[in-house]
Short mmCIF file of C-alpha atoms in Angstrom, two decimals:
data_model
loop_
_atom_site.label_atom_id
_atom_site.label_comp_id
_atom_site.label_asym_id
_atom_site.label_seq_id
_atom_site.Cartn_x
_atom_site.Cartn_y
_atom_site.Cartn_z
CA VAL A 1 78.85 95.32 133.66
CA ARG A 2 80.76 98.14 135.33
CA LEU A 3 82.52 99.23 131.97
CA ALA A 4 79.07 99.51 130.30
CA GLU A 5 77.88 101.80 133.42
CA THR A 6 80.97 103.92 133.15
CA LEU A 7 80.47 104.32 129.43
CA ARG A 8 76.56 105.28 130.16
CA ASP A 9 77.69 107.90 132.84
CA THR A 10 80.44 109.40 130.71
CA ALA A 11 77.91 109.62 127.82
CA ARG A 12 75.99 112.23 130.06
CA TYR A 13 79.09 114.38 129.78
CA LYS A 14 78.72 115.38 126.17
CA ASP A 15 81.93 117.23 125.95
CA LEU A 16 84.07 114.82 127.77
CA ALA A 17 82.45 112.22 125.47
CA ILE A 18 83.31 114.31 122.38
CA LEU A 19 86.79 114.51 123.86
CA LEU A 20 87.31 110.91 124.25
CA THR A 21 85.92 110.35 120.68
CA ALA A 22 88.34 112.51 119.17
CA SER A 23 91.17 110.97 121.30
CA LEU A 24 90.39 107.95 119.11
CA PHE A 25 91.07 109.38 116.03
CA TYR A 26 94.14 111.32 116.70
CA GLY A 27 95.16 108.62 118.82
CA THR A 28 95.29 106.71 115.49
CA GLY A 29 97.53 109.29 114.11
CA MET A 30 100.28 108.62 117.24
CA SER A 31 99.89 104.87 116.79
CA VAL A 32 100.77 105.09 113.08
CA VAL A 33 103.99 107.19 113.91
CA VAL A 34 105.05 104.66 116.66
CA PHE A 35 104.48 101.51 114.87
CA PHE A 36 105.59 102.88 111.08
CA ALA A 37 108.10 105.50 111.77
CA SER A 38 111.15 103.40 111.37
CA LYS A 39 109.50 101.38 108.73
CA LEU A 40 108.93 104.26 106.62
CA ALA A 41 112.36 105.73 107.28
CA VAL A 42 114.03 102.49 105.80
CA GLU A 43 111.74 102.80 102.67
CA TYR A 44 113.31 106.23 102.06
CA GLY A 45 116.62 104.96 102.43
CA PHE A 46 117.91 105.22 105.74
CA GLN A 47 120.53 102.92 106.77
CA GLN A 48 120.93 101.41 110.38
CA VAL A 49 123.11 104.07 111.86
CA ASP A 50 120.80 106.88 110.27
CA LEU A 51 117.54 104.85 111.59
CA VAL A 52 118.89 104.78 114.95
CA VAL A 53 119.62 108.56 115.11
CA PHE A 54 116.30 109.12 113.61
CA VAL A 55 114.36 107.27 116.11
CA ALA A 56 116.43 109.14 118.82
CA VAL A 57 115.47 112.43 117.27
CA ILE A 58 111.88 111.47 117.55
CA THR A 59 112.21 110.59 121.05
CA VAL A 60 114.07 113.76 122.18
CA SER A 61 111.35 115.98 119.96
CA GLY A 62 108.62 113.96 121.81
CA ILE A 63 110.12 115.01 125.16
CA ILE A 64 110.51 118.62 124.73
CA GLY A 65 106.95 118.45 123.11
CA THR A 66 105.67 117.00 126.36
CA ILE A 67 106.97 119.65 128.39
CA ILE A 68 105.52 122.50 126.06
CA PRO A 69 101.95 122.25 127.08
CA THR A 70 102.47 122.27 130.74
CA LEU A 71 104.14 125.65 130.53
CA TYR A 72 101.39 127.20 128.43
CA GLN A 73 97.93 125.08 128.43
CA ASP A 74 96.70 126.59 131.49
CA LYS A 75 97.34 130.08 129.96
CA LEU A 76 96.20 129.23 126.45
CA GLY A 77 93.12 126.98 127.32
CA HIS A 78 92.89 123.39 126.94
CA ARG A 79 91.13 123.28 123.77
CA ARG A 80 93.04 125.94 121.87
CA SER A 81 96.19 123.89 122.89
CA VAL A 82 95.11 120.76 121.56
CA LEU A 83 93.72 122.37 118.33
CA ILE A 84 97.26 124.07 117.79
CA PHE A 85 98.93 121.01 118.15
CA LEU A 86 96.58 119.14 115.87
CA VAL A 87 96.76 121.76 112.90
CA ILE A 88 101.00 121.36 113.36
CA TRP A 89 100.36 117.45 113.15
CA LEU A 90 98.10 117.65 110.05
CA ALA A 91 100.23 119.89 108.40
CA THR A 92 103.14 117.68 108.96
CA ALA A 93 101.13 114.51 107.87
CA LEU A 94 100.37 116.69 104.66
CA GLY A 95 103.76 117.57 104.13
CA PHE A 96 104.71 113.96 104.63
CA ALA A 97 102.37 112.74 101.93
CA PHE A 98 103.58 115.20 99.68
CA TYR A 99 107.47 114.29 100.28
CA ALA A 100 106.39 110.51 99.69
CA HIS A 101 104.58 111.59 96.53
CA LEU A 102 107.55 113.27 94.99
CA TYR A 103 109.92 110.31 96.14
CA GLU A 104 107.55 108.05 93.95
CA VAL A 105 107.99 110.60 90.97
CA HIS A 106 111.67 110.44 91.47
CA ALA A 107 111.87 106.74 91.76
CA GLN A 108 109.88 106.16 88.74
CA SER A 109 112.05 108.57 86.81
CA GLY A 110 115.16 106.91 88.06
CA ALA A 111 116.70 110.02 89.95
CA LEU A 112 116.77 108.94 93.48
CA ASP A 113 120.24 109.98 93.74
CA LYS A 114 119.33 113.68 93.66
CA PHE A 115 116.39 113.16 96.08
CA PRO A 116 117.07 115.34 99.37
CA THR A 117 116.64 113.27 102.52
CA TRP A 118 116.86 116.57 104.85
CA PRO A 119 112.87 116.85 104.62
CA LEU A 120 112.40 113.66 106.40
CA TRP A 121 114.50 114.88 109.36
CA LEU A 122 112.35 118.01 109.62
CA ILE A 123 109.31 115.96 109.30
CA GLY A 124 110.43 113.32 111.83
CA ASN A 125 110.98 116.21 114.30
CA LEU A 126 107.84 117.58 113.87
CA LEU A 127 106.02 114.14 114.32
CA GLY A 128 108.09 113.33 117.48
CA PHE A 129 106.95 116.94 118.80
CA GLY A 130 103.23 116.49 118.08
CA LEU A 131 103.48 113.00 119.68
CA GLY A 132 104.54 114.51 122.87
CA SER A 133 102.83 117.66 122.99
CA LEU A 134 99.48 116.39 121.67
CA GLY A 135 99.61 113.37 124.27
CA SER A 136 100.16 115.64 127.15
CA ALA A 137 97.69 118.17 126.23
CA ASN A 138 95.15 115.62 125.58
CA ARG A 139 95.67 113.87 128.90
CA ALA A 140 95.33 117.41 130.68
CA PHE A 141 92.06 118.32 128.79
CA VAL A 142 90.77 114.83 129.87
CA SER A 143 91.60 115.69 133.42
CA TYR A 144 90.14 119.07 133.07
CA LEU A 145 86.60 117.64 131.84
CA ALA A 146 86.62 114.66 134.11
CA PRO A 147 83.77 114.69 136.83
CA PRO A 148 84.97 114.90 140.42
CA ASN A 149 85.51 111.74 141.92
CA ARG A 150 85.37 109.75 138.82
CA GLU A 151 88.77 110.59 137.28
CA ALA A 152 90.08 106.89 137.51
CA GLU A 153 87.05 105.59 135.65
CA VAL A 154 87.47 108.43 133.07
CA PHE A 155 90.85 107.61 132.35
CA GLY A 156 90.10 103.89 132.15
CA ILE A 157 87.73 104.76 129.08
CA TRP A 158 90.65 107.10 127.94
CA GLY A 159 93.08 104.22 127.83
CA LEU A 160 90.61 102.21 126.16
CA MET A 161 90.59 104.82 123.42
CA TRP A 162 94.09 104.63 122.94
CA LYS A 163 94.41 100.77 122.90
CA LEU A 164 91.69 100.87 120.13
CA SER A 165 93.64 103.52 118.20
CA ALA A 166 96.03 100.87 117.73
CA ILE A 167 93.46 98.73 115.89
CA MET A 168 92.39 101.46 113.83
CA THR A 169 95.76 101.71 112.35
CA PHE A 170 94.85 99.09 109.92
CA PRO A 171 93.28 101.40 107.13
CA PHE A 172 96.60 103.12 107.07
CA ALA A 173 98.50 99.81 106.69
CA TRP A 174 95.94 98.49 104.03
CA VAL A 175 96.05 101.60 101.97
CA LYS A 176 100.10 101.67 102.34
CA ASP A 177 100.15 98.27 101.14
CA THR A 178 97.56 98.10 98.29
CA VAL A 179 97.78 101.49 97.12
CA GLY A 180 100.80 103.40 98.04
CA THR A 181 102.50 105.36 101.06
CA SER A 182 101.61 108.68 99.99
CA GLU A 183 97.84 107.67 99.87
CA ALA A 184 98.39 105.82 103.19
CA LEU A 185 99.61 109.28 104.72
CA LEU A 186 96.48 111.03 103.49
CA VAL A 187 94.53 108.29 105.53
CA LEU A 188 96.60 109.59 108.47
CA ALA A 189 95.97 113.18 107.85
CA GLY A 190 92.12 112.39 107.49
CA PHE A 191 92.23 110.47 110.78
CA LEU A 192 93.82 113.87 112.43
CA LEU A 193 91.30 116.03 110.77
CA ALA A 194 88.32 114.09 112.24
CA GLY A 195 89.70 114.34 115.53
CA LEU A 196 90.34 118.12 115.07
CA ILE A 197 86.72 118.69 113.59
CA LEU A 198 85.22 116.98 116.65
CA THR A 199 87.49 119.14 119.21
CA LEU A 200 86.18 122.01 117.36
CA PHE A 201 82.51 121.02 118.90
CA ILE A 202 83.76 120.84 122.76
CA ASN A 203 82.69 123.53 124.98
CA GLU A 204 85.45 123.81 127.38
CA ARG A 205 83.52 126.14 129.78
#
């Protein structure tokens, strides 16, 4: 009952409601990276040592990404900051999909020994950076739009959106298992694009 009351109350604040809905979509993108990053790295030939380093690199990039919004977000604006990080993530997801497609082409022609792995390190760094920066910028934006004396309830709903985003990784996993990795990464890009489009409709002022 209390949750229903809070949801009804939040719906009165249109821009906050749009942001929380957008958070569900690009939160799905983040959940995909958290759950599937190591699995994808193994798929592209990473050995155990490489995998540990790869996850460590993503973690460090995420820490750096978390710090960046704290330095510039108030100057740039919350909406603009979130949009910038979303564009970076969207471009990275599309680049990852292209890399996966090229990998599949080389695998079919039996030329994987000549296929470079360095782009995966670049992609991993950008995904880690996006994981930290977008999460940090999103939390600050939610806090900025939350009505006075209702911050805890609003962040309760925000937390609910992020938990739901873990369930929404199912379409990515299903497409990956039934169609292919490159197509699944396009699904990931689609979630990020949906979040980006919704964010465009938020009036920060």
